[in-house]
Structures are given as structure tokens and as C-alpha cells.
Short mmCIF file of N, CA and C in Angstrom, two decimals:
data_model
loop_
_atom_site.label_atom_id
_atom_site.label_comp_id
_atom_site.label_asym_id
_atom_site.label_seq_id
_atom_site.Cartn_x
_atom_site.Cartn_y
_atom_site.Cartn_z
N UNK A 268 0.84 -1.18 0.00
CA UNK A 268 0.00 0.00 0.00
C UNK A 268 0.88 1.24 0.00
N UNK A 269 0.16 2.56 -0.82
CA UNK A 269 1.10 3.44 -1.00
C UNK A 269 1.02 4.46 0.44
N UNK A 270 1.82 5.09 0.89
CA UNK A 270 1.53 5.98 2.21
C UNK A 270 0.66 6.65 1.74
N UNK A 271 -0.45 7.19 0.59
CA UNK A 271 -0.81 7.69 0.91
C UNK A 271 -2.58 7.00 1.41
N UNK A 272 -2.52 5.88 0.65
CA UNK A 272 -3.47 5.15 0.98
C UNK A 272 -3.62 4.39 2.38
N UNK A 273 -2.30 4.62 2.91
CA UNK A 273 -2.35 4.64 4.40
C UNK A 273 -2.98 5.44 4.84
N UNK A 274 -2.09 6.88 4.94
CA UNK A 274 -3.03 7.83 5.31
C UNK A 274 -4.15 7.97 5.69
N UNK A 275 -5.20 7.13 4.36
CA UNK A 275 -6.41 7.47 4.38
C UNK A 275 -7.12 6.57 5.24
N UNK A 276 -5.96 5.40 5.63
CA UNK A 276 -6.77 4.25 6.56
C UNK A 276 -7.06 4.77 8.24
N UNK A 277 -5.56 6.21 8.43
CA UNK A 277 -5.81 6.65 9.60
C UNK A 277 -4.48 6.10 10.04
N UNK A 278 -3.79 5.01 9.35
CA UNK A 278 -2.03 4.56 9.44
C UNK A 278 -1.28 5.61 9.56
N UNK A 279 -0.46 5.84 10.65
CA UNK A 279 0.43 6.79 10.09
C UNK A 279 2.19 6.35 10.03
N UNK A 280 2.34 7.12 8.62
CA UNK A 280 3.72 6.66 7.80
C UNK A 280 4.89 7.73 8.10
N UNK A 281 5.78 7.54 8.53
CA UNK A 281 6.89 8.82 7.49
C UNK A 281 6.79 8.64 6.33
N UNK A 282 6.15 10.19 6.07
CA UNK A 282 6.33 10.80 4.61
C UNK A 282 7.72 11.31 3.93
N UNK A 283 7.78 10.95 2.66
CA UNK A 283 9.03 11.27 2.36
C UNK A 283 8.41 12.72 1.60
N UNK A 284 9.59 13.95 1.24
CA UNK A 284 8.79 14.65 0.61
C UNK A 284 9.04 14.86 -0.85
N UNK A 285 8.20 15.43 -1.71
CA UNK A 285 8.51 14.92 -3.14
C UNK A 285 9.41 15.83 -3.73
N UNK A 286 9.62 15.14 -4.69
CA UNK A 286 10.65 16.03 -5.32
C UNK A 286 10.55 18.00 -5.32
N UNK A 287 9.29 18.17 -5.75
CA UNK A 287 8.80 19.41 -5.87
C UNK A 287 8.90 20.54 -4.50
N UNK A 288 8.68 19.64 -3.17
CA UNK A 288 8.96 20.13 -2.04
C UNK A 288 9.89 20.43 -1.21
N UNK A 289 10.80 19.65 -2.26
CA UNK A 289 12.24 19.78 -1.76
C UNK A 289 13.14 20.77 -2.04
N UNK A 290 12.62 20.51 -3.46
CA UNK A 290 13.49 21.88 -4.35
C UNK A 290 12.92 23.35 -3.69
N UNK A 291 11.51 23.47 -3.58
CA UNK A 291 10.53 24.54 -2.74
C UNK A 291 10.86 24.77 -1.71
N UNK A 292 11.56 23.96 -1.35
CA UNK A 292 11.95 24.34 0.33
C UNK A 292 10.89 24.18 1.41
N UNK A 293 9.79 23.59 0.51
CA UNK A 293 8.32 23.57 1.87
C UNK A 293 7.94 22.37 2.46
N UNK A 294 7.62 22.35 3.73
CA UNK A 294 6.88 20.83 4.39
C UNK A 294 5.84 20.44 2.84
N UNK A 295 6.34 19.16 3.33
CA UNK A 295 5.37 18.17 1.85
C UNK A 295 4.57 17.51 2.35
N UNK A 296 3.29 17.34 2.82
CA UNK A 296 2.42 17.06 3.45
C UNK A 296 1.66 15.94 2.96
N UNK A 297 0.45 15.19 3.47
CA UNK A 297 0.23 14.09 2.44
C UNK A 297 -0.92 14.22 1.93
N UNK A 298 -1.55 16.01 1.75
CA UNK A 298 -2.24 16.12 0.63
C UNK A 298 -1.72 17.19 -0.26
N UNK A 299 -0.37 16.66 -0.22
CA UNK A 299 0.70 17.25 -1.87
C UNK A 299 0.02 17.15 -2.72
N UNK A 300 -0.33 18.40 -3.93
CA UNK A 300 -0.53 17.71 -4.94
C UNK A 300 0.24 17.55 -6.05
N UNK A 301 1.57 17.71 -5.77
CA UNK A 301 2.96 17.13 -6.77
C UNK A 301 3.06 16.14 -6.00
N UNK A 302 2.82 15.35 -4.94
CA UNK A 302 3.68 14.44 -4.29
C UNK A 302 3.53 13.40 -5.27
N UNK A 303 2.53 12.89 -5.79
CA UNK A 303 2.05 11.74 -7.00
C UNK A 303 2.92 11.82 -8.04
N UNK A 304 3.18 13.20 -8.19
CA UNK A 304 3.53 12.71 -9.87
C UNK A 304 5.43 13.25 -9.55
N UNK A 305 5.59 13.89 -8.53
CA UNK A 305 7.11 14.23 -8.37
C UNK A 305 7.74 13.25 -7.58
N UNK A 306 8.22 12.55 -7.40
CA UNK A 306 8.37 11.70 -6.70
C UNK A 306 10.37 11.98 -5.96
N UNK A 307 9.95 12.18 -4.73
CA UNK A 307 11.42 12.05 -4.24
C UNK A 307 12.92 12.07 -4.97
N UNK A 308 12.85 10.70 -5.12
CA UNK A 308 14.23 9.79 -6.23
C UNK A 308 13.74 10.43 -7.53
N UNK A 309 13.30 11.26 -7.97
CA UNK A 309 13.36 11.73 -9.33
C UNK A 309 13.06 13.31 -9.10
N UNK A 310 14.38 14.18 -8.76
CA UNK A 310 14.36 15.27 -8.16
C UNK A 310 14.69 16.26 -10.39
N UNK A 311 15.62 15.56 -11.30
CA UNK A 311 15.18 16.29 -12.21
C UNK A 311 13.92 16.34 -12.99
N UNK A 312 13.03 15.69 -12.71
CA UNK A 312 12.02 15.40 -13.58
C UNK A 312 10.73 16.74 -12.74
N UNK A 313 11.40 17.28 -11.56
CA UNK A 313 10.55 18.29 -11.88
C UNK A 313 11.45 19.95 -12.24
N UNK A 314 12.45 19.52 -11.51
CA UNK A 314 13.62 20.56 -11.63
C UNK A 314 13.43 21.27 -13.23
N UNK A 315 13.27 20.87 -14.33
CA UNK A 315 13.07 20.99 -15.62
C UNK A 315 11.62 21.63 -15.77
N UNK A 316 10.67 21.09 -14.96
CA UNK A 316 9.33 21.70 -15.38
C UNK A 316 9.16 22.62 -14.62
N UNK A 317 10.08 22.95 -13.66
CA UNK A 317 9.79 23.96 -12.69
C UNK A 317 10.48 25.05 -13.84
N UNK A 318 11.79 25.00 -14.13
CA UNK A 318 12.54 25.74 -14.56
C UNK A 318 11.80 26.56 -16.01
N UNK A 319 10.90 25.88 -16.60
CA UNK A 319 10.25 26.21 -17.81
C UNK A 319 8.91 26.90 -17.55
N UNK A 320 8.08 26.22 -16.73
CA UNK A 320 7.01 26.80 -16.22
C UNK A 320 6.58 27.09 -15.08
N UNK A 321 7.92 27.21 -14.06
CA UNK A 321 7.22 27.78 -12.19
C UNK A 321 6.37 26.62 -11.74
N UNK A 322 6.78 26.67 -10.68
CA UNK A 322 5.79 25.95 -10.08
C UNK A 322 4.44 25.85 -9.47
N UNK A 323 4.02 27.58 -9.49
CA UNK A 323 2.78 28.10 -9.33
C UNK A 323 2.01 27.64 -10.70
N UNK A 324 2.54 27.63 -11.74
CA UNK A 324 1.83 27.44 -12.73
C UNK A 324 1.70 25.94 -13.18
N UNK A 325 2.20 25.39 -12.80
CA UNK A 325 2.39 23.72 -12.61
C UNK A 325 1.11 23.19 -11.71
N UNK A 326 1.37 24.11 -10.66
CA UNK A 326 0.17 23.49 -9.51
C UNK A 326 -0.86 23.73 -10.45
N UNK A 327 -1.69 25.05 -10.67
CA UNK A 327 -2.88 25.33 -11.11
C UNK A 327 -2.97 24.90 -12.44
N UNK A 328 -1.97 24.18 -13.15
CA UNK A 328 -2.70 23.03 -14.77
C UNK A 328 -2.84 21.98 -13.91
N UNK A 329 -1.90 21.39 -12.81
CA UNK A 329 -2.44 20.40 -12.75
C UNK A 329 -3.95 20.32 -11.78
N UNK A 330 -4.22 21.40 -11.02
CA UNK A 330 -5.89 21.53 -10.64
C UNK A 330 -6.75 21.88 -11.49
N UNK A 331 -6.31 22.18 -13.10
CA UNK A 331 -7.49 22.52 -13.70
C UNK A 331 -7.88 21.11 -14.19
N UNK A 332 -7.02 20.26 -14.60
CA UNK A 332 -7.29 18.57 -15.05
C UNK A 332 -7.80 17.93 -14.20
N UNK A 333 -9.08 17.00 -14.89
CA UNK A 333 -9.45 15.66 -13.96
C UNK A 333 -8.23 14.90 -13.31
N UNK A 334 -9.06 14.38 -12.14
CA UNK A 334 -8.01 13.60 -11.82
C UNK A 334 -7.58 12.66 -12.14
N UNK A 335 -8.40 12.01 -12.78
CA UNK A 335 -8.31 10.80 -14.15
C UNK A 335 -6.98 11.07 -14.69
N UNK A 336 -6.62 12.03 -15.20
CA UNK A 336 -5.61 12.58 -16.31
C UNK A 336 -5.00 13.59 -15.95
N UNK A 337 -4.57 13.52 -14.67
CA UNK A 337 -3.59 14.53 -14.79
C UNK A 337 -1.95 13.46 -14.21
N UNK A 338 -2.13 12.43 -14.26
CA UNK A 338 -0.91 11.83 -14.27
C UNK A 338 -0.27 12.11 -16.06
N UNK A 339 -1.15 11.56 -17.06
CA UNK A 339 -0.77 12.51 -18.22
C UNK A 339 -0.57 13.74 -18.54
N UNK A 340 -1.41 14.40 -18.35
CA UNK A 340 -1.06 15.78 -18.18
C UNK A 340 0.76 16.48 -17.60
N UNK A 341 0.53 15.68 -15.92
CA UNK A 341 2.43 15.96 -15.77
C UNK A 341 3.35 15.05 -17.12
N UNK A 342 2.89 14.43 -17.83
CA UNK A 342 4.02 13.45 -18.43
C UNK A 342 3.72 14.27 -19.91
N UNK A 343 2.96 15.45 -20.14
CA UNK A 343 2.96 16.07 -21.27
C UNK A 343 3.89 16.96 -20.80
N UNK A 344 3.57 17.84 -19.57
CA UNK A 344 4.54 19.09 -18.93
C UNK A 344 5.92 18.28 -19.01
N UNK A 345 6.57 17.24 -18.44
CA UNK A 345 7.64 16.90 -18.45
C UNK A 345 8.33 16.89 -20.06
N UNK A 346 7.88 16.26 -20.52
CA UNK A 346 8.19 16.48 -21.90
C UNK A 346 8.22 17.20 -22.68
N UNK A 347 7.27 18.13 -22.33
CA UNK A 347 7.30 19.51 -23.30
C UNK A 347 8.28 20.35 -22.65
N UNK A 348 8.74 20.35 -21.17
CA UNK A 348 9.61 21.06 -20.43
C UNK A 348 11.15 20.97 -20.87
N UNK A 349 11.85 18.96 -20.92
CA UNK A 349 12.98 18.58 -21.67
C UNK A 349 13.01 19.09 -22.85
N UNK A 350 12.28 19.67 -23.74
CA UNK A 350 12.05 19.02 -24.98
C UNK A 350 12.68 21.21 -25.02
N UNK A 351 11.65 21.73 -24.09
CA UNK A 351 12.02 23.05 -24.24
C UNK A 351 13.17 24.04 -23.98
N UNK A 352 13.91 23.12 -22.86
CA UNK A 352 15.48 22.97 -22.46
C UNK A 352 16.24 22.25 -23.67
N UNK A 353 16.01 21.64 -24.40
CA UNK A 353 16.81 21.35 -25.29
C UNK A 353 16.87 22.59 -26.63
N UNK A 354 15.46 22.84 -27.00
CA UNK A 354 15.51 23.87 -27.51
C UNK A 354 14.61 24.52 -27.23
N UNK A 355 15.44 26.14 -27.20
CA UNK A 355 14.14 27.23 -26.23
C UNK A 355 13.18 27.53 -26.83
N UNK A 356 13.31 27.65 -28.54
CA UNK A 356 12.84 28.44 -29.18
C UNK A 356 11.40 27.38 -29.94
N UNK A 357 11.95 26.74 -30.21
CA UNK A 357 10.41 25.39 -30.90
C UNK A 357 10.35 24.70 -29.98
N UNK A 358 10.89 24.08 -28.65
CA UNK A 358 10.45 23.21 -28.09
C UNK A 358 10.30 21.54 -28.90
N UNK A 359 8.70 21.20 -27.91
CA UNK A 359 8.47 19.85 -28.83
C UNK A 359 8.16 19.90 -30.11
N UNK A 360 7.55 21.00 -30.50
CA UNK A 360 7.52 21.63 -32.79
C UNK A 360 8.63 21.20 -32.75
N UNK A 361 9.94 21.68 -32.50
CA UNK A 361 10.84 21.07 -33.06
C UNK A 361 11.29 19.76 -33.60
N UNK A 362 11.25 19.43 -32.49
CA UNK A 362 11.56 17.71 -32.25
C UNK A 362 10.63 17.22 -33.44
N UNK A 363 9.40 17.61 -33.82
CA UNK A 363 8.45 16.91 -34.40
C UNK A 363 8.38 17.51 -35.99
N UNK A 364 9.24 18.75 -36.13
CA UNK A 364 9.59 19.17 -37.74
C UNK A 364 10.83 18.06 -38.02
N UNK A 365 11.63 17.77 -37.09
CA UNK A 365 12.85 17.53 -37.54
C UNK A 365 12.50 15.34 -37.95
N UNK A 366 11.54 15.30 -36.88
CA UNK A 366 10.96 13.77 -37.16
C UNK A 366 10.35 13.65 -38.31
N UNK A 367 9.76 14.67 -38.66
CA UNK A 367 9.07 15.19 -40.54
C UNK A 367 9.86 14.68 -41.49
N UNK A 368 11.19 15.89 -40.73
CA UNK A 368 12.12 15.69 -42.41
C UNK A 368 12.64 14.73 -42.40
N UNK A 369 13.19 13.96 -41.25
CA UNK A 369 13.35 12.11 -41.27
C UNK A 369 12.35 10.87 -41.85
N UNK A 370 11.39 11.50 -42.20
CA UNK A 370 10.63 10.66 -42.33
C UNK A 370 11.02 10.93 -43.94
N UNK A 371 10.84 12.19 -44.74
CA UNK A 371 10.49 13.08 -46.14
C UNK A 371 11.68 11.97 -46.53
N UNK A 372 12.87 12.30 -45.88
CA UNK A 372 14.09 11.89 -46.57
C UNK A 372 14.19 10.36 -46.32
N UNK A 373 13.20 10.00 -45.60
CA UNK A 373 13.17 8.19 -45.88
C UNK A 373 12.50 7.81 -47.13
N UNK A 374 11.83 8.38 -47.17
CA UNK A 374 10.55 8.12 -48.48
C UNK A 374 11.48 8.32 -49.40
N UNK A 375 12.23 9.39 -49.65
CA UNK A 375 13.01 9.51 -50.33
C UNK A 375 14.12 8.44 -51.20
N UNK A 376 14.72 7.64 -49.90
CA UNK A 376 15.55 6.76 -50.18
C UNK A 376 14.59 5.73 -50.40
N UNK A 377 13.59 5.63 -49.92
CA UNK A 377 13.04 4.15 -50.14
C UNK A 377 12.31 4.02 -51.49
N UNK A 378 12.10 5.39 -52.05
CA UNK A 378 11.71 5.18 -53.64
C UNK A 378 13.17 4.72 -54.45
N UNK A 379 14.15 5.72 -54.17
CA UNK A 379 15.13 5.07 -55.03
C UNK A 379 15.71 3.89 -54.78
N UNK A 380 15.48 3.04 -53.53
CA UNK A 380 16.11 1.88 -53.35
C UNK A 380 15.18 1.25 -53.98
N UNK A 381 13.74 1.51 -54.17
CA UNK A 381 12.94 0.60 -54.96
C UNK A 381 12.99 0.57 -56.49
N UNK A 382 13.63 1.95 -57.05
CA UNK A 382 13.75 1.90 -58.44
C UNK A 382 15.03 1.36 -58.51
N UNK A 383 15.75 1.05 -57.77
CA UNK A 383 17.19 0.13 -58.03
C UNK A 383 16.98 -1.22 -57.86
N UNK A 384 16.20 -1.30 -56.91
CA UNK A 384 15.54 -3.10 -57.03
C UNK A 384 15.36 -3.80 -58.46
N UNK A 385 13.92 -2.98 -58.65
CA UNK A 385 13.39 -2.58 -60.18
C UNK A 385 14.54 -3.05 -61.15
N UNK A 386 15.73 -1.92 -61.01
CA UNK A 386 16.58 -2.04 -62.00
C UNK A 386 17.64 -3.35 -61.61
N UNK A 387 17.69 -3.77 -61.06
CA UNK A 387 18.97 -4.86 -60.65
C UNK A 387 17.60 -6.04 -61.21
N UNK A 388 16.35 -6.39 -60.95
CA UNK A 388 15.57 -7.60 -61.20
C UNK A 388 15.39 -7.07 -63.16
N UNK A 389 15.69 -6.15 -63.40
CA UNK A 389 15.38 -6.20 -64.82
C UNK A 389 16.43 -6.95 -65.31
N UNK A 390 17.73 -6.09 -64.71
CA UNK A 390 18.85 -6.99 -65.35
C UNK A 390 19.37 -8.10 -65.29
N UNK A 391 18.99 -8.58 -64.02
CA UNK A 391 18.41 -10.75 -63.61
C UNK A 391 17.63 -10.52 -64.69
N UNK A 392 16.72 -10.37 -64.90
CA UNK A 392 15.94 -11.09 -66.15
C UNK A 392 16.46 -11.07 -67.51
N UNK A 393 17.23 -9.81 -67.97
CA UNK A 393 17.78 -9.88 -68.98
C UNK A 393 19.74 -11.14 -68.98
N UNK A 394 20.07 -10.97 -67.71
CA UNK A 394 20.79 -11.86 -68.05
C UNK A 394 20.45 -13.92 -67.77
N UNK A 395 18.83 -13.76 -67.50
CA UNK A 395 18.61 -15.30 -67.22
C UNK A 395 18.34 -15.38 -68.50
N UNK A 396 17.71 -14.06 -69.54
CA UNK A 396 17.65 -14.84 -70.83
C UNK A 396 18.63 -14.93 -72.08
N UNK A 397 19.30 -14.26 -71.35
CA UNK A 397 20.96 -14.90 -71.96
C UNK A 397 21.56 -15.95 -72.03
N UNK A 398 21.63 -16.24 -70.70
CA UNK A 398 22.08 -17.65 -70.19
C UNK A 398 20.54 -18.68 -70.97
N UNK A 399 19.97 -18.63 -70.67
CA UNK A 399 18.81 -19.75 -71.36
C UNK A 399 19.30 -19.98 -72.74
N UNK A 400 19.08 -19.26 -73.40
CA UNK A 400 19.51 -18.46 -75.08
C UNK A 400 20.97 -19.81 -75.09
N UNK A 401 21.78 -19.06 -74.36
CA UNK A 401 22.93 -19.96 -74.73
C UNK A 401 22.94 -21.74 -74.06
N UNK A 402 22.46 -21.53 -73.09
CA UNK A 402 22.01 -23.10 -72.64
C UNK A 402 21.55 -23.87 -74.17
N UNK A 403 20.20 -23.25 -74.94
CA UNK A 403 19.36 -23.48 -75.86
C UNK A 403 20.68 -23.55 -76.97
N UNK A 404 21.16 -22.74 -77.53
CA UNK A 404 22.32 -22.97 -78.47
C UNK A 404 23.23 -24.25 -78.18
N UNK A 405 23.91 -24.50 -77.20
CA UNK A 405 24.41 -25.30 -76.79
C UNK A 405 23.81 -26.68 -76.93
N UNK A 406 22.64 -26.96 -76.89
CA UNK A 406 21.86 -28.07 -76.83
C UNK A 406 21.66 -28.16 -78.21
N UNK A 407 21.11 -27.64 -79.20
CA UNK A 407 21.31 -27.38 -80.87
C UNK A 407 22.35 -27.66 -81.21
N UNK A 408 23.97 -26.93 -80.48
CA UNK A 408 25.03 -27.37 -81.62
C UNK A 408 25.35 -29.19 -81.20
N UNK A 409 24.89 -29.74 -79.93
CA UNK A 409 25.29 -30.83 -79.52
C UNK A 409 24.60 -32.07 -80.43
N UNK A 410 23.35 -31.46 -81.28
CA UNK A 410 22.66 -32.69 -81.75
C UNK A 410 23.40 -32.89 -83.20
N UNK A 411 23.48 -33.64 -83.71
CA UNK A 411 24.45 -34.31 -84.77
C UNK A 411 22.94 -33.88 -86.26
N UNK A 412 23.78 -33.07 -86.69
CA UNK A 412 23.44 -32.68 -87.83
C UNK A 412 24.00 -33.35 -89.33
N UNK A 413 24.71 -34.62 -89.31
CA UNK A 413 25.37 -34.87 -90.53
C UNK A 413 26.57 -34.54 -90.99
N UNK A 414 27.26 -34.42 -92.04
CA UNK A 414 28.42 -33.87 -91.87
C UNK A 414 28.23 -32.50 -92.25
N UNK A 415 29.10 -31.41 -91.39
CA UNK A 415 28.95 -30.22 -91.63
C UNK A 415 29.23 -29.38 -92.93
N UNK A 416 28.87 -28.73 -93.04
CA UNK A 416 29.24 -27.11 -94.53
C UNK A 416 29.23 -26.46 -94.09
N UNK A 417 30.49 -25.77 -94.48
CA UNK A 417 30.61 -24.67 -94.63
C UNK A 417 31.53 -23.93 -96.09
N UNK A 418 31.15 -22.88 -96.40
CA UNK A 418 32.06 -22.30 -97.18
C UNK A 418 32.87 -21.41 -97.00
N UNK A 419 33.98 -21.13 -97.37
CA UNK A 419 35.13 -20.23 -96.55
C UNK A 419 35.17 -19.18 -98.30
N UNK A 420 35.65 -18.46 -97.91
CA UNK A 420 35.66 -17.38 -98.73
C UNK A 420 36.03 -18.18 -100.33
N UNK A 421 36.85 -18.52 -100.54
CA UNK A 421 37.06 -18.90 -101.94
C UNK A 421 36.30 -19.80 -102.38
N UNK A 422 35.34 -20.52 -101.54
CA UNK A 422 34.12 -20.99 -102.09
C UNK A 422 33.13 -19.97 -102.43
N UNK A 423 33.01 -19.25 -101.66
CA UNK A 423 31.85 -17.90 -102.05
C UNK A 423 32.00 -17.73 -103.09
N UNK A 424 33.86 -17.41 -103.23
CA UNK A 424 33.58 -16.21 -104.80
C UNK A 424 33.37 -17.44 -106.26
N UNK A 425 33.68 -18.48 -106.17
CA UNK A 425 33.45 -19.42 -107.04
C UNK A 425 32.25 -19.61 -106.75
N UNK A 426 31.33 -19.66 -106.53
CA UNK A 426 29.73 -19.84 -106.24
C UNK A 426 29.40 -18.35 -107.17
N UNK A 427 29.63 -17.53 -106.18
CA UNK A 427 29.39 -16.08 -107.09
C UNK A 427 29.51 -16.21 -108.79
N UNK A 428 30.80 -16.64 -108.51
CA UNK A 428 31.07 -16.65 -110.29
C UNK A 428 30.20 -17.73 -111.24
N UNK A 429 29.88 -19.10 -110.74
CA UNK A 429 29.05 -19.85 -111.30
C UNK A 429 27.61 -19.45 -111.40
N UNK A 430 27.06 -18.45 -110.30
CA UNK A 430 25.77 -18.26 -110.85
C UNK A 430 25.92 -16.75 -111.80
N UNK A 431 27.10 -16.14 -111.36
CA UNK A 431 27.05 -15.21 -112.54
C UNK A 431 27.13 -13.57 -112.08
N UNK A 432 27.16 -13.85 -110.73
CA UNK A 432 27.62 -12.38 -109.71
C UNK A 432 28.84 -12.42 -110.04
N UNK A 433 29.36 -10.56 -110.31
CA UNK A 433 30.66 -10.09 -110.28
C UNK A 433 31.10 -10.49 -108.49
N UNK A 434 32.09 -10.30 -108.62
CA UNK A 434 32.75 -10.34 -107.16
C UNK A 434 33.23 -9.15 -106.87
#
């Protein structure tokens, strides 16, 4: 059980105090309402959201959210807080133009790796029907045709001359 669900049994715990109360310098009591989401052992995870948005202004987003959702809510502030320490000026836009153009310039490569596919399977096909072609020749010159002919040039021109072509 968590202390604070002690608490509510009427148990009483040492409270540790949360991160947020520490840095604040104030008694952390156990109806904190950073104590949930700041937790002690994770003293930068508010240090960052304090530093970006105060902690007055931290308290009152997280009282304007259900309580359903404001454990999300801190895990949007945290992130949008890192994200705004990394850069002051776009923040999380940033992070999310620059995931854009990673993506633009994948598409990119992945069309031309596909028109090189394209082109490497054309040229498998043009050289399987090469190789076939000559497989096929090969099997033709192997079958026994009789005795061979041929004419070598000085048969030509004597052929020529018997039917009556100049040479």
C-alpha cells in the first residue's frame, strides 16, 4: 500500500517529501498535490518543469485537469519542459519538424532503393535470358546434324562466279 493510501486508513507513515517540495523548500504534506507525480528519487524530472514553467503554474494546470488525467497531463509538462530545455525556441515543434524531415528523406531513399531493385531484377531477367539463349544454343550445336558445310571465302567467290555475280 502506498503511504498515501495509508493515510487514508488513519495509518500513520513517514512521509518522504517529493521532489517538488524539496526543491521549494516547503513541508510536503500528504495532501501534496505534486507528491504523486514528483516523486522524491526523481528530483530532475521536476527541476526541468519547474525551470520552464514555475511551479505556481504547474500546480494550477495540474488543478485545472481531472483527476483521471492529470498523471498525463504531468508526463505532457515533463516532456514539453525537456524538450524546451533542449531547444528554447520550438520546443516539442521542433523535435516533431525535424521527425518530418526524417521521415520526407526516408521516403526519399526508399523510392530510389525501390527503383534500383526494379533495376537490378530487370537486369536478372535480362541476363537469365541470356544464359537460357545460350544453354538453348548449346543443346542445338550438340545434336548431330550430318556432316557439316561450310564455305570459306574462296568458295563464295566461285559460287558467285558460277551463278554469274561479279565479285
Amino acid at each position: 500500500m502506498g503511504s498515501q493510501t495509508l493515510a487514508r486508513l488513519g495509518i500513520r507513515t513517514h512521509h518522504q517529501p517529493c521532489a517538488a517540495c524539496r526543491m521549494l523548500r516547503r513541508r510536503c504534506d500528504s495532501n501534496c498535490i505534486l507528491a504523486p507525480y514528483f516523486p522524491g528519487d526523481e528530483p530532475d524530472k521536476f527541476a526541468g518543469v519547474h525551470k520552464v514553467f514555475g511551479a505556481s503554474n504547474v500546480i494550477k494546470l495540474i488543478q485545472m485537469v481531472e483527476e483521471t488525467n492529470r498523471e498525463d497531463a504531468v508526463k505532457a509538462l515533463v516532456y514539453e519542459a525537456r524538450a524546451r530545455l533542449r531547444d528554447p525556441v520550438y520546443g516539442s515543434t521542433g523535435t516533431i519538424f525535424q521527425l518530418q524531415r526524417m521521415v520526407q528523406d526516408l521516403k526519399l531513399q526508399l523510392k530510389s532503393t525501390n527503383a534500383r531493385v526494379l533495376e537490378l531484377q530487370q537486369q536478372k531477367d535480362q541476363l537469365l535470358g541470356i544464359f537460357i539463349n545460350v544453354d538453348h544454343l548449346d543443346v542445338l550445336s550438340s545434336v548431330d546434324h550430318g556432316p557439316s558445310f561450310s564455305l570459306d571465302y574462296e568458295d563464295s567467290l566461285a559460287s558467285n562466279l558460277l551463278i554469274g555475280k561479279p565479285h
